[in-house]
Every structure is written in C-alpha cells, then in structure tokens.
C-alpha cells in the first residue's frame, strides 16, 4: 500500500437508494484510485440530525469490500467504553485490515454532549477510558489528532501506543467533497 491514501466522504444520501444502486455507486468509487470511504460520527446535533459512524461503516463495508473504512472522528466520550470497543471490534472482524478510527473529544456542538448526558468537563477523561478499549482491538488503525501536551499524556496513559498515530499538521487540511 502506498503512503498516500485518497478517500471520499461517503455520499450523505446513499442510504436513500436501493441496495443495488448503493453497491454500484460504491463499486464505481472502488474502481478509481480512491482507497477508502470516510464518515463522521455524531449522535445528535441541535436540529436532531446525526449519524452513527460505526453502523454506517458496517453498511458501507458490506456493500463494497475493496474500500477501506475510515471513521473520523469517533466520539468515544459519548459511548460506554465497552460498547465502543465492541463496535470497533465487530467492524474489524467483518472488514479485516480495512478499519481506521480517528478519535476525538467532540464539543463543537454542546447539545450532543447534553443529549448523551455527558458533562463536558469529563469528555477528556471519558475519551481516555474509551481509547484504552479501542487500542485493544487488533488490526485497527487508531488515529488521534496532535494537540501538543495531549501527546505526552496519551503516551503516559497508554505506554507503547502501537497502532495509535498522532497526527501532526502544520497547515490546515482542506477537503473537497465530491458527489456522485
């Protein structure tokens, strides 16, 4: 596999089509130089919209086995750590070698924390606990955004972080969204 990976945000409206059309759309993506599909993970925004990232990746992975499955970012603080680890492990079981999980603490929509009954002051600690379970899942690439002092804390809490990759970005990343 090349160091450069090219991904595509899975089309938001893909689930509105019949399964054959969904498979055809994802096959068309897999037939290009695109390595993976990406989805977000948001339980519920203030307007009630949201998406369960692990469930969506499971559906996408079943529809097209040639594509990697990237979740960015999984909001571990919003889930019980055992449930999150089970979701990740089940994805890895059905899509071996294809799963990458970005981990974050969330917070851009405080309503999401509120509806999940999570005190915003505890989301870092809750993410640490969830990260323990995520790192225990074999054959899954786990990524954590580089946040300065957080890197040292993660290394201290998790020792040899193995599959954990701390992303360092000097410049903002721009994304282009394509539609089919």
CSV table of N, CA and C in Angstrom, one decimal:
chain,number,residue,atom,x,y,z
A,1,UNK,N,0.8,-1.2,0.0
A,1,UNK,CA,0.0,0.0,0.0
A,1,UNK,C,0.9,1.2,0.0
A,2,UNK,N,0.5,2.2,-0.8
A,2,UNK,CA,1.2,3.5,-0.9
A,2,UNK,C,1.0,4.3,0.4
A,3,UNK,N,2.0,5.2,0.7
A,3,UNK,CA,1.8,6.0,1.9
A,3,UNK,C,0.7,7.0,1.7
A,4,UNK,N,0.5,7.4,0.4
A,4,UNK,CA,-0.6,8.3,0.1
A,4,UNK,C,-1.9,7.6,0.0
A,5,UNK,N,-2.9,8.0,0.7
A,5,UNK,CA,-4.2,7.4,0.6
A,5,UNK,C,-5.2,8.4,0.2
A,6,UNK,N,-6.1,8.1,-0.6
A,6,UNK,CA,-7.1,9.0,-1.1
A,6,UNK,C,-8.5,8.5,-0.7
A,7,UNK,N,-9.2,9.3,0.0
A,7,UNK,CA,-10.6,8.9,0.5
A,7,UNK,C,-11.6,9.8,0.0
A,8,UNK,N,-12.8,9.3,0.2
A,8,UNK,CA,-14.0,10.1,-0.2
A,8,UNK,C,-15.0,10.0,0.9
A,9,UNK,N,-15.6,11.1,1.3
A,9,UNK,CA,-16.7,11.1,2.2
A,9,UNK,C,-17.9,10.4,1.6
A,10,UNK,N,-18.4,9.4,2.2
A,10,UNK,CA,-19.5,8.6,1.7
A,10,UNK,C,-20.6,9.5,1.4
A,11,UNK,N,-21.3,9.4,0.2
A,11,UNK,CA,-22.4,10.3,-0.1
A,11,UNK,C,-23.5,10.2,1.0
A,12,UNK,N,-23.9,11.4,1.5
A,12,UNK,CA,-24.9,11.5,2.5
A,12,UNK,C,-26.2,10.8,2.2
A,13,UNK,N,-26.6,10.9,0.9
A,13,UNK,CA,-27.9,10.3,0.6
A,13,UNK,C,-27.8,8.9,0.1
A,14,UNK,N,-26.7,8.2,0.2
A,14,UNK,CA,-26.5,6.9,-0.3
A,14,UNK,C,-27.6,5.9,0.2
A,15,UNK,N,-28.0,6.1,1.5
A,15,UNK,CA,-28.9,5.2,2.1
A,15,UNK,C,-30.3,5.3,1.5
A,16,UNK,N,-30.6,6.3,0.8
A,16,UNK,CA,-31.9,6.5,0.2
A,16,UNK,C,-32.2,5.7,-1.1
A,17,UNK,N,-31.1,5.1,-1.6
A,17,UNK,CA,-31.2,4.3,-2.8
A,17,UNK,C,-31.3,2.9,-2.5
A,18,UNK,N,-31.8,2.1,-3.5
A,18,UNK,CA,-32.0,0.7,-3.2
A,18,UNK,C,-30.6,0.0,-3.1
A,19,UNK,N,-30.4,-1.1,-2.5
A,19,UNK,CA,-29.1,-1.7,-2.3
A,19,UNK,C,-28.3,-1.9,-3.6
A,20,UNK,N,-28.9,-2.3,-4.7
A,20,UNK,CA,-28.2,-2.5,-5.9
A,20,UNK,C,-27.5,-1.2,-6.4
A,21,UNK,N,-28.3,-0.1,-6.3
A,21,UNK,CA,-27.7,1.2,-6.6
A,21,UNK,C,-26.6,1.6,-5.7
A,22,UNK,N,-26.7,1.3,-4.4
A,22,UNK,CA,-25.7,1.6,-3.4
A,22,UNK,C,-24.4,0.8,-3.8
A,23,UNK,N,-24.6,-0.5,-4.1
A,23,UNK,CA,-23.4,-1.3,-4.4
A,23,UNK,C,-22.7,-0.7,-5.7
A,24,UNK,N,-23.6,-0.3,-6.7
A,24,UNK,CA,-23.0,0.2,-7.9
A,24,UNK,C,-22.2,1.5,-7.7
A,25,UNK,N,-22.8,2.4,-6.8
A,25,UNK,CA,-22.1,3.6,-6.6
A,25,UNK,C,-20.7,3.4,-5.9
A,26,UNK,N,-20.7,2.5,-4.9
A,26,UNK,CA,-19.5,2.2,-4.2
A,26,UNK,C,-18.5,1.4,-5.0
A,27,UNK,N,-19.0,0.6,-5.9
A,27,UNK,CA,-18.1,-0.2,-6.8
A,27,UNK,C,-17.5,0.8,-7.8
A,28,UNK,N,-18.2,1.8,-8.2
A,28,UNK,CA,-17.6,2.9,-9.1
A,28,UNK,C,-16.5,3.6,-8.4
A,29,UNK,N,-16.7,3.9,-7.1
A,29,UNK,CA,-15.7,4.5,-6.3
A,29,UNK,C,-14.5,3.6,-6.2
A,30,UNK,N,-14.7,2.4,-5.9
A,30,UNK,CA,-13.6,1.4,-5.7
A,30,UNK,C,-12.8,1.2,-7.0
A,31,UNK,N,-13.4,1.4,-8.1
A,31,UNK,CA,-12.8,1.2,-9.4
A,31,UNK,C,-11.8,2.3,-9.8
A,32,UNK,N,-11.8,3.4,-9.0
A,32,UNK,CA,-11.0,4.5,-9.2
A,32,UNK,C,-9.7,4.4,-8.3
A,33,UNK,N,-9.0,5.5,-8.2
A,33,UNK,CA,-7.8,5.5,-7.3
A,33,UNK,C,-8.2,5.7,-5.8
A,34,UNK,N,-9.4,5.8,-5.5
A,34,UNK,CA,-9.9,6.0,-4.1
A,34,UNK,C,-9.7,4.8,-3.3
A,35,UNK,N,-9.0,4.9,-2.2
A,35,UNK,CA,-8.7,3.8,-1.3
A,35,UNK,C,-9.8,3.5,-0.2
A,36,UNK,N,-10.5,4.6,0.2
A,36,UNK,CA,-11.4,4.4,1.3
A,36,UNK,C,-12.5,5.4,1.3
A,37,UNK,N,-13.5,5.0,2.0
A,37,UNK,CA,-14.6,5.9,2.3
A,37,UNK,C,-14.6,6.4,3.7
A,38,UNK,N,-15.1,7.5,4.0
A,38,UNK,CA,-15.0,8.2,5.3
A,38,UNK,C,-16.4,8.6,5.7
A,39,UNK,N,-16.6,8.5,7.0
A,39,UNK,CA,-17.8,9.0,7.5
A,39,UNK,C,-17.6,9.6,8.9
A,40,UNK,N,-18.4,10.5,9.3
A,40,UNK,CA,-18.3,11.2,10.6
A,40,UNK,C,-19.1,10.4,11.6
A,41,UNK,N,-19.1,10.9,12.8
A,41,UNK,CA,-19.8,10.2,13.9
A,41,UNK,C,-20.5,11.3,14.8
A,42,UNK,N,-21.7,11.5,14.7
A,42,UNK,CA,-22.4,12.5,15.5
A,42,UNK,C,-23.8,11.9,16.0
A,43,UNK,N,-23.9,11.7,17.3
A,43,UNK,CA,-25.1,11.2,17.8
A,43,UNK,C,-26.3,12.0,17.5
A,44,UNK,N,-26.2,13.3,17.8
A,44,UNK,CA,-27.3,14.2,17.5
A,44,UNK,C,-26.9,15.7,17.6
A,45,UNK,N,-27.1,16.4,16.5
A,45,UNK,CA,-26.9,17.8,16.5
A,45,UNK,C,-28.1,18.5,17.1
A,46,UNK,N,-28.0,19.8,17.3
A,46,UNK,CA,-29.2,20.5,17.9
A,46,UNK,C,-30.4,20.4,17.1
A,47,UNK,N,-30.3,20.2,15.8
A,47,UNK,CA,-31.5,20.1,14.9
A,47,UNK,C,-32.0,18.6,14.8
A,48,UNK,N,-31.4,17.7,15.6
A,48,UNK,CA,-31.8,16.3,15.6
A,48,UNK,C,-31.2,15.4,14.6
A,49,UNK,N,-30.4,16.0,13.7
A,49,UNK,CA,-29.7,15.2,12.7
A,49,UNK,C,-28.5,14.6,13.3
A,50,UNK,N,-28.0,13.5,12.7
A,50,UNK,CA,-26.8,12.8,13.3
A,50,UNK,C,-26.5,11.6,12.4
A,51,UNK,N,-25.5,10.9,12.8
A,51,UNK,CA,-25.1,9.7,12.1
A,51,UNK,C,-24.3,8.8,13.1
A,52,UNK,N,-24.7,7.5,13.1
A,52,UNK,CA,-23.9,6.6,13.9
A,52,UNK,C,-22.8,6.1,13.0
A,53,UNK,N,-21.6,6.6,13.2
A,53,UNK,CA,-20.5,6.3,12.3
A,53,UNK,C,-20.1,4.8,12.2
A,54,UNK,N,-20.0,4.1,13.3
A,54,UNK,CA,-19.7,2.7,13.2
A,54,UNK,C,-20.8,1.9,12.4
A,55,UNK,N,-22.0,2.2,12.6
A,55,UNK,CA,-23.1,1.5,11.9
A,55,UNK,C,-23.0,1.8,10.4
A,56,UNK,N,-22.8,3.1,10.1
A,56,UNK,CA,-22.7,3.4,8.7
A,56,UNK,C,-21.5,2.7,8.0
A,57,UNK,N,-20.4,2.7,8.7
A,57,UNK,CA,-19.2,2.0,8.1
A,57,UNK,C,-19.5,0.5,7.9
A,58,UNK,N,-20.2,-0.1,8.9
A,58,UNK,CA,-20.6,-1.5,8.7
A,58,UNK,C,-21.4,-1.7,7.4
A,59,UNK,N,-22.3,-0.8,7.2
A,59,UNK,CA,-23.1,-1.0,6.0
A,59,UNK,C,-22.3,-0.7,4.7
A,60,UNK,N,-21.4,0.3,4.7
A,60,UNK,CA,-20.6,0.6,3.6
A,60,UNK,C,-19.6,-0.6,3.3
A,61,UNK,N,-19.1,-1.1,4.4
A,61,UNK,CA,-18.1,-2.2,4.2
A,61,UNK,C,-18.8,-3.5,3.7
A,62,UNK,N,-20.0,-3.7,4.0
A,62,UNK,CA,-20.7,-4.9,3.5
A,62,UNK,C,-21.1,-4.7,2.0
A,63,UNK,N,-21.3,-3.4,1.6
A,63,UNK,CA,-21.7,-3.2,0.2
A,63,UNK,C,-20.5,-3.2,-0.7
A,64,UNK,N,-19.3,-2.9,-0.3
A,64,UNK,CA,-18.1,-2.8,-1.2
A,64,UNK,C,-16.9,-3.2,-0.4
A,65,UNK,N,-16.4,-4.5,-0.5
A,65,UNK,CA,-15.3,-5.0,0.3
A,65,UNK,C,-13.9,-4.5,-0.2
A,66,UNK,N,-13.8,-3.8,-1.2
A,66,UNK,CA,-12.5,-3.3,-1.7
A,66,UNK,C,-12.1,-2.0,-1.0
A,67,UNK,N,-13.0,-1.3,-0.4
A,67,UNK,CA,-12.7,0.0,0.2
A,67,UNK,C,-12.4,-0.1,1.6
A,68,UNK,N,-11.4,0.7,2.0
A,68,UNK,CA,-11.1,0.9,3.4
A,68,UNK,C,-12.2,1.7,4.1
A,69,UNK,N,-12.3,1.6,5.4
A,69,UNK,CA,-13.4,2.2,6.1
A,69,UNK,C,-12.8,3.1,7.2
A,70,UNK,N,-13.0,4.4,7.0
A,70,UNK,CA,-12.4,5.4,8.0
A,70,UNK,C,-13.5,6.1,8.7
A,71,UNK,N,-13.3,6.2,10.0
A,71,UNK,CA,-14.3,6.9,10.9
A,71,UNK,C,-13.5,8.1,11.5
A,72,UNK,N,-14.0,9.3,11.2
A,72,UNK,CA,-13.3,10.4,11.8
A,72,UNK,C,-14.3,11.5,12.2
A,73,UNK,N,-14.3,11.9,13.4
A,73,UNK,CA,-13.7,11.2,14.5
A,73,UNK,C,-14.8,10.5,15.3
A,74,UNK,N,-14.4,9.4,15.9
A,74,UNK,CA,-15.4,8.7,16.8
A,74,UNK,C,-15.4,9.4,18.1
A,75,UNK,N,-16.5,9.8,18.6
A,75,UNK,CA,-16.7,10.5,19.8
A,75,UNK,C,-16.8,9.5,20.9
A,76,UNK,N,-15.7,9.0,21.4
A,76,UNK,CA,-15.7,7.9,22.4
A,76,UNK,C,-16.3,8.4,23.7
A,77,UNK,N,-16.3,9.7,24.0
A,77,UNK,CA,-16.9,10.1,25.3
A,77,UNK,C,-18.4,10.0,25.3
A,78,UNK,N,-19.0,9.8,24.2
A,78,UNK,CA,-20.5,9.7,24.1
A,78,UNK,C,-21.0,8.3,24.3
A,79,UNK,N,-20.0,7.3,24.3
A,79,UNK,CA,-20.4,5.9,24.4
A,79,UNK,C,-19.8,5.3,25.6
A,80,UNK,N,-20.5,4.2,26.1
A,80,UNK,CA,-19.8,3.4,27.1
A,80,UNK,C,-18.6,2.8,26.5
A,81,UNK,N,-17.5,2.7,27.2
A,81,UNK,CA,-16.2,2.2,26.6
A,81,UNK,C,-16.4,0.8,26.1
A,82,UNK,N,-17.1,-0.1,26.8
A,82,UNK,CA,-17.3,-1.4,26.3
A,82,UNK,C,-18.1,-1.5,25.0
A,83,UNK,N,-19.1,-0.6,24.9
A,83,UNK,CA,-19.9,-0.6,23.6
A,83,UNK,C,-19.0,-0.1,22.5
A,84,UNK,N,-18.3,0.9,22.7
A,84,UNK,CA,-17.4,1.5,21.7
A,84,UNK,C,-16.4,0.4,21.2
A,85,UNK,N,-15.7,-0.2,22.2
A,85,UNK,CA,-14.8,-1.3,21.8
A,85,UNK,C,-15.4,-2.4,21.0
A,86,UNK,N,-16.6,-2.8,21.4
A,86,UNK,CA,-17.3,-3.9,20.7
A,86,UNK,C,-17.7,-3.4,19.3
A,87,UNK,N,-18.1,-2.2,19.1
A,87,UNK,CA,-18.4,-1.7,17.8
A,87,UNK,C,-17.2,-1.7,16.9
A,88,UNK,N,-16.0,-1.3,17.4
A,88,UNK,CA,-14.8,-1.3,16.7
A,88,UNK,C,-14.4,-2.7,16.4
A,89,UNK,N,-14.4,-3.6,17.4
A,89,UNK,CA,-14.0,-5.0,17.2
A,89,UNK,C,-14.9,-5.7,16.1
A,90,UNK,N,-16.2,-5.4,16.2
A,90,UNK,CA,-17.1,-6.0,15.2
A,90,UNK,C,-16.8,-5.5,13.8
A,91,UNK,N,-16.5,-4.3,13.6
A,91,UNK,CA,-16.1,-3.7,12.3
A,91,UNK,C,-14.9,-4.4,11.8
A,92,UNK,N,-13.9,-4.6,12.7
A,92,UNK,CA,-12.6,-5.2,12.3
A,92,UNK,C,-12.8,-6.6,12.0
A,93,UNK,N,-13.7,-7.3,12.6
A,93,UNK,CA,-14.0,-8.7,12.3
A,93,UNK,C,-14.6,-8.9,10.9
A,94,UNK,N,-15.5,-8.0,10.5
A,94,UNK,CA,-16.1,-8.1,9.2
A,94,UNK,C,-15.4,-7.4,8.1
A,95,UNK,N,-14.4,-6.6,8.5
A,95,UNK,CA,-13.6,-5.8,7.5
A,95,UNK,C,-12.1,-5.8,7.9
A,96,UNK,N,-11.5,-7.0,8.0
A,96,UNK,CA,-10.2,-7.1,8.5
A,96,UNK,C,-9.2,-6.3,7.7
A,97,UNK,N,-8.4,-5.5,8.4
A,97,UNK,CA,-7.3,-4.7,7.7
A,97,UNK,C,-7.9,-3.5,7.0
A,98,UNK,N,-9.1,-3.2,7.1
A,98,UNK,CA,-9.7,-2.1,6.4
A,98,UNK,C,-10.2,-0.9,7.3
A,99,UNK,N,-10.1,-1.1,8.6
A,99,UNK,CA,-10.7,-0.1,9.5
A,99,UNK,C,-9.7,0.9,10.1
A,100,UNK,N,-10.0,2.1,10.0
A,100,UNK,CA,-9.2,3.2,10.7
A,100,UNK,C,-10.2,4.0,11.5
A,101,UNK,N,-9.8,4.3,12.7
A,101,UNK,CA,-10.7,5.0,13.6
A,101,UNK,C,-9.9,6.3,14.1
A,102,UNK,N,-10.5,7.4,13.7
A,102,UNK,CA,-10.0,8.7,14.3
A,102,UNK,C,-10.7,8.9,15.6
A,103,UNK,N,-10.0,9.3,16.6
A,103,UNK,CA,-10.6,9.6,17.9
A,103,UNK,C,-10.5,11.0,18.3
A,104,UNK,N,-11.6,11.5,18.8
A,104,UNK,CA,-11.7,12.9,19.2
A,104,UNK,C,-12.6,13.1,20.4
A,105,UNK,N,-12.5,14.3,21.0
A,105,UNK,CA,-13.3,14.5,22.2
A,105,UNK,C,-14.6,15.3,21.9
A,106,UNK,N,-14.8,15.7,20.6
A,106,UNK,CA,-16.0,16.4,20.3
A,106,UNK,C,-16.1,17.8,21.0
A,107,UNK,N,-17.3,18.3,20.9
A,107,UNK,CA,-17.5,19.6,21.6
A,107,UNK,C,-18.0,20.7,20.8
A,108,UNK,N,-17.9,20.6,19.4
A,108,UNK,CA,-18.3,21.7,18.6
A,108,UNK,C,-19.8,22.0,18.7
A,109,UNK,N,-20.5,21.0,19.2
A,109,UNK,CA,-22.0,21.1,19.4
A,109,UNK,C,-22.3,20.6,20.8
A,110,UNK,N,-22.3,21.5,21.8
A,110,UNK,CA,-22.5,21.1,23.2
A,110,UNK,C,-23.8,20.3,23.4
A,111,UNK,N,-24.8,20.6,22.5
A,111,UNK,CA,-26.1,19.8,22.6
A,111,UNK,C,-25.8,18.3,22.5
A,112,UNK,N,-24.9,17.9,21.7
A,112,UNK,CA,-24.6,16.5,21.5
A,112,UNK,C,-24.2,15.9,22.9
A,113,UNK,N,-23.4,16.6,23.6
A,113,UNK,CA,-22.9,16.1,24.9
A,113,UNK,C,-24.1,16.1,25.9
A,114,UNK,N,-24.9,17.1,25.8
A,114,UNK,CA,-26.1,17.2,26.7
A,114,UNK,C,-27.1,16.1,26.5
A,115,UNK,N,-27.4,15.8,25.2
A,115,UNK,CA,-28.4,14.7,25.0
A,115,UNK,C,-27.9,13.3,25.4
A,116,UNK,N,-26.6,13.2,25.4
A,116,UNK,CA,-25.9,11.9,25.8
A,116,UNK,C,-25.6,11.9,27.3
A,117,UNK,N,-26.1,13.0,28.0
A,117,UNK,CA,-25.9,13.2,29.4
A,117,UNK,C,-24.4,13.1,29.8
A,118,UNK,N,-23.5,13.7,29.1
A,118,UNK,CA,-22.1,13.8,29.3
A,118,UNK,C,-21.7,15.2,29.8
A,119,UNK,N,-21.1,15.3,30.9
A,119,UNK,CA,-20.6,16.6,31.4
A,119,UNK,C,-19.4,16.9,30.5
A,120,UNK,N,-19.5,18.1,29.9
A,120,UNK,CA,-18.3,18.5,29.0
A,120,UNK,C,-17.0,18.5,29.7
A,121,UNK,N,-17.0,18.7,31.0
A,121,UNK,CA,-15.7,18.7,31.8
A,121,UNK,C,-15.1,17.3,31.9
A,122,UNK,N,-15.9,16.3,31.6
A,122,UNK,CA,-15.4,14.9,31.7
A,122,UNK,C,-15.1,14.2,30.4
A,123,UNK,N,-15.3,14.9,29.3
A,123,UNK,CA,-15.1,14.3,28.0
A,123,UNK,C,-13.7,13.8,27.7
A,124,UNK,N,-12.7,14.5,28.2
A,124,UNK,CA,-11.3,14.1,28.0
A,124,UNK,C,-11.0,12.8,28.7
A,125,UNK,N,-11.4,12.8,30.0
A,125,UNK,CA,-11.2,11.6,30.8
A,125,UNK,C,-12.0,10.4,30.2
A,126,UNK,N,-13.3,10.6,29.8
A,126,UNK,CA,-14.1,9.6,29.2
A,126,UNK,C,-13.4,9.1,27.9
A,127,UNK,N,-12.8,10.0,27.1
A,127,UNK,CA,-12.2,9.6,25.9
A,127,UNK,C,-10.9,8.7,26.2
A,128,UNK,N,-10.2,9.1,27.2
A,128,UNK,CA,-9.0,8.3,27.6
A,128,UNK,C,-9.5,6.8,27.9
A,129,UNK,N,-10.6,6.7,28.7
A,129,UNK,CA,-11.0,5.3,29.0
A,129,UNK,C,-11.5,4.6,27.7
A,130,UNK,N,-12.2,5.3,26.9
A,130,UNK,CA,-12.6,4.7,25.6
A,130,UNK,C,-11.4,4.3,24.7
A,131,UNK,N,-10.4,5.1,24.8
A,131,UNK,CA,-9.2,4.9,24.0
A,131,UNK,C,-8.5,3.6,24.4
A,132,UNK,N,-8.5,3.3,25.7
A,132,UNK,CA,-8.0,2.0,26.2
A,132,UNK,C,-8.6,0.8,25.4
A,133,UNK,N,-9.9,0.8,25.3
A,133,UNK,CA,-10.6,-0.3,24.6
A,133,UNK,C,-10.3,-0.3,23.1
A,134,UNK,N,-10.3,0.9,22.5
A,134,UNK,CA,-10.0,1.0,21.1
A,134,UNK,C,-8.7,0.5,20.7
A,135,UNK,N,-7.7,0.8,21.6
A,135,UNK,CA,-6.3,0.3,21.3
A,135,UNK,C,-6.1,-1.2,21.5
A,136,UNK,N,-7.1,-1.8,22.3
A,136,UNK,CA,-7.0,-3.3,22.5
A,136,UNK,C,-7.5,-4.1,21.3
A,137,UNK,N,-8.2,-3.4,20.3
A,137,UNK,CA,-8.8,-4.1,19.2
A,137,UNK,C,-7.6,-4.4,18.2
A,138,UNK,N,-7.4,-5.6,17.8
A,138,UNK,CA,-6.3,-5.9,16.9
A,138,UNK,C,-6.7,-5.5,15.4
A,139,UNK,N,-5.7,-5.2,14.6
A,139,UNK,CA,-5.9,-4.9,13.2
A,139,UNK,C,-6.7,-3.7,12.9
A,140,UNK,N,-6.7,-2.7,13.8
A,140,UNK,CA,-7.4,-1.5,13.6
A,140,UNK,C,-6.4,-0.3,13.7
A,141,UNK,N,-6.4,0.6,12.8
A,141,UNK,CA,-5.5,1.8,12.9
A,141,UNK,C,-6.3,2.8,13.6
A,142,UNK,N,-5.7,3.3,14.7
A,142,UNK,CA,-6.3,4.3,15.6
A,142,UNK,C,-5.5,5.6,15.4
A,143,UNK,N,-6.2,6.7,15.1
A,143,UNK,CA,-5.5,8.0,14.9
A,143,UNK,C,-6.1,9.0,16.0
A,144,UNK,N,-5.2,9.8,16.5
A,144,UNK,CA,-5.5,10.8,17.4
A,144,UNK,C,-4.9,12.1,17.0
A,145,UNK,N,-5.7,13.2,16.9
A,145,UNK,CA,-5.2,14.5,16.5
A,145,UNK,C,-4.1,15.0,17.4
A,146,UNK,N,-3.0,15.5,16.9
A,146,UNK,CA,-1.9,16.1,17.8
A,146,UNK,C,-2.4,17.4,18.4
A,147,UNK,N,-2.4,17.4,19.7
A,147,UNK,CA,-2.8,18.6,20.5
A,147,UNK,C,-1.8,19.0,21.5
A,148,UNK,N,-0.5,19.0,21.1
A,148,UNK,CA,0.6,19.5,21.9
A,148,UNK,C,0.8,18.6,23.1
A,149,UNK,N,0.4,19.1,24.3
A,149,UNK,CA,0.6,18.3,25.6
A,149,UNK,C,-0.2,17.0,25.6
A,150,UNK,N,-1.2,16.9,24.9
A,150,UNK,CA,-2.0,15.7,24.9
A,150,UNK,C,-1.2,14.5,24.5
A,151,UNK,N,-0.2,14.7,23.5
A,151,UNK,CA,0.6,13.6,23.1
A,151,UNK,C,1.3,13.0,24.2
A,152,UNK,N,1.9,13.8,25.1
A,152,UNK,CA,2.7,13.2,26.2
A,152,UNK,C,1.7,12.5,27.2
A,153,UNK,N,0.5,13.1,27.4
A,153,UNK,CA,-0.4,12.4,28.3
A,153,UNK,C,-0.9,11.1,27.7
A,154,UNK,N,-1.1,11.0,26.4
A,154,UNK,CA,-1.5,9.7,25.8
A,154,UNK,C,-0.4,8.7,26.0
A,155,UNK,N,0.8,9.1,25.7
A,155,UNK,CA,1.9,8.2,25.8
A,155,UNK,C,2.1,7.7,27.3
A,156,UNK,N,1.9,8.6,28.2
A,156,UNK,CA,1.9,8.2,29.6
A,156,UNK,C,0.8,7.3,30.0
A,157,UNK,N,-0.4,7.6,29.6
A,157,UNK,CA,-1.5,6.7,29.9
A,157,UNK,C,-1.5,5.4,29.2
A,158,UNK,N,-1.0,5.3,28.0
A,158,UNK,CA,-1.1,4.1,27.2
A,158,UNK,C,0.2,3.4,26.9
A,159,UNK,N,1.3,3.9,27.4
A,159,UNK,CA,2.6,3.3,27.2
A,159,UNK,C,3.0,3.3,25.7
A,160,UNK,N,3.4,2.1,25.3
A,160,UNK,CA,3.7,1.9,23.9
A,160,UNK,C,2.4,2.0,23.1
A,161,UNK,N,2.2,3.1,22.4
A,161,UNK,CA,0.9,3.3,21.8
A,161,UNK,C,0.6,2.4,20.6
A,162,UNK,N,1.6,1.7,20.1
A,162,UNK,CA,1.4,0.8,19.0
A,162,UNK,C,0.7,1.4,17.8
A,163,UNK,N,-0.5,1.0,17.5
A,163,UNK,CA,-1.2,1.5,16.3
A,163,UNK,C,-1.7,2.9,16.4
A,164,UNK,N,-1.6,3.5,17.6
A,164,UNK,CA,-2.0,4.9,17.7
A,164,UNK,C,-1.1,5.8,17.0
A,165,UNK,N,-1.6,6.6,16.1
A,165,UNK,CA,-0.8,7.6,15.3
A,165,UNK,C,-1.2,9.0,15.7
A,166,UNK,N,-0.3,9.8,16.2
A,166,UNK,CA,-0.5,11.1,16.5
A,166,UNK,C,-0.3,12.0,15.3
A,167,UNK,N,-1.4,12.6,14.8
A,167,UNK,CA,-1.3,13.4,13.6
A,167,UNK,C,-0.8,14.8,13.8
A,168,UNK,N,0.3,15.1,13.1
A,168,UNK,CA,0.8,16.5,13.2
A,168,UNK,C,0.6,17.2,11.9
A,169,UNK,N,-0.1,18.3,12.1
A,169,UNK,CA,-0.4,19.1,10.9
A,169,UNK,C,0.1,20.5,11.1
A,170,UNK,N,1.0,21.0,10.2
A,170,UNK,CA,1.5,22.3,10.3
A,170,UNK,C,0.5,23.3,9.6
A,171,UNK,N,-0.1,22.8,8.6
A,171,UNK,CA,-1.1,23.7,7.8
A,171,UNK,C,-2.5,23.0,7.9
A,172,UNK,N,-3.5,23.9,7.9
A,172,UNK,CA,-4.8,23.3,7.9
A,172,UNK,C,-5.0,22.4,6.7
A,173,UNK,N,-5.8,21.3,6.8
A,173,UNK,CA,-6.1,20.4,5.8
A,173,UNK,C,-7.4,20.9,5.1
A,174,UNK,N,-7.4,20.9,3.8
A,174,UNK,CA,-8.6,21.2,3.1
A,174,UNK,C,-9.2,19.9,2.5
A,175,UNK,N,-10.5,19.9,2.5
A,175,UNK,CA,-11.2,18.7,2.0
A,175,UNK,C,-12.1,19.1,0.8
A,176,UNK,N,-12.1,18.3,-0.2
A,176,UNK,CA,-13.0,18.5,-1.3
A,176,UNK,C,-14.1,17.4,-1.2
A,177,UNK,N,-15.3,17.8,-1.2
A,177,UNK,CA,-16.4,16.8,-1.2
A,177,UNK,C,-16.9,16.6,-2.6
A,178,UNK,N,-17.0,15.4,-3.0
A,178,UNK,CA,-17.4,15.0,-4.4
A,178,UNK,C,-18.8,14.4,-4.2
A,179,UNK,N,-19.6,14.5,-5.2
A,179,UNK,CA,-20.9,13.9,-5.2
A,179,UNK,C,-21.0,13.0,-6.5
A,180,UNK,N,-21.7,11.9,-6.4
A,180,UNK,CA,-21.9,11.0,-7.5
A,180,UNK,C,-23.1,11.4,-8.3
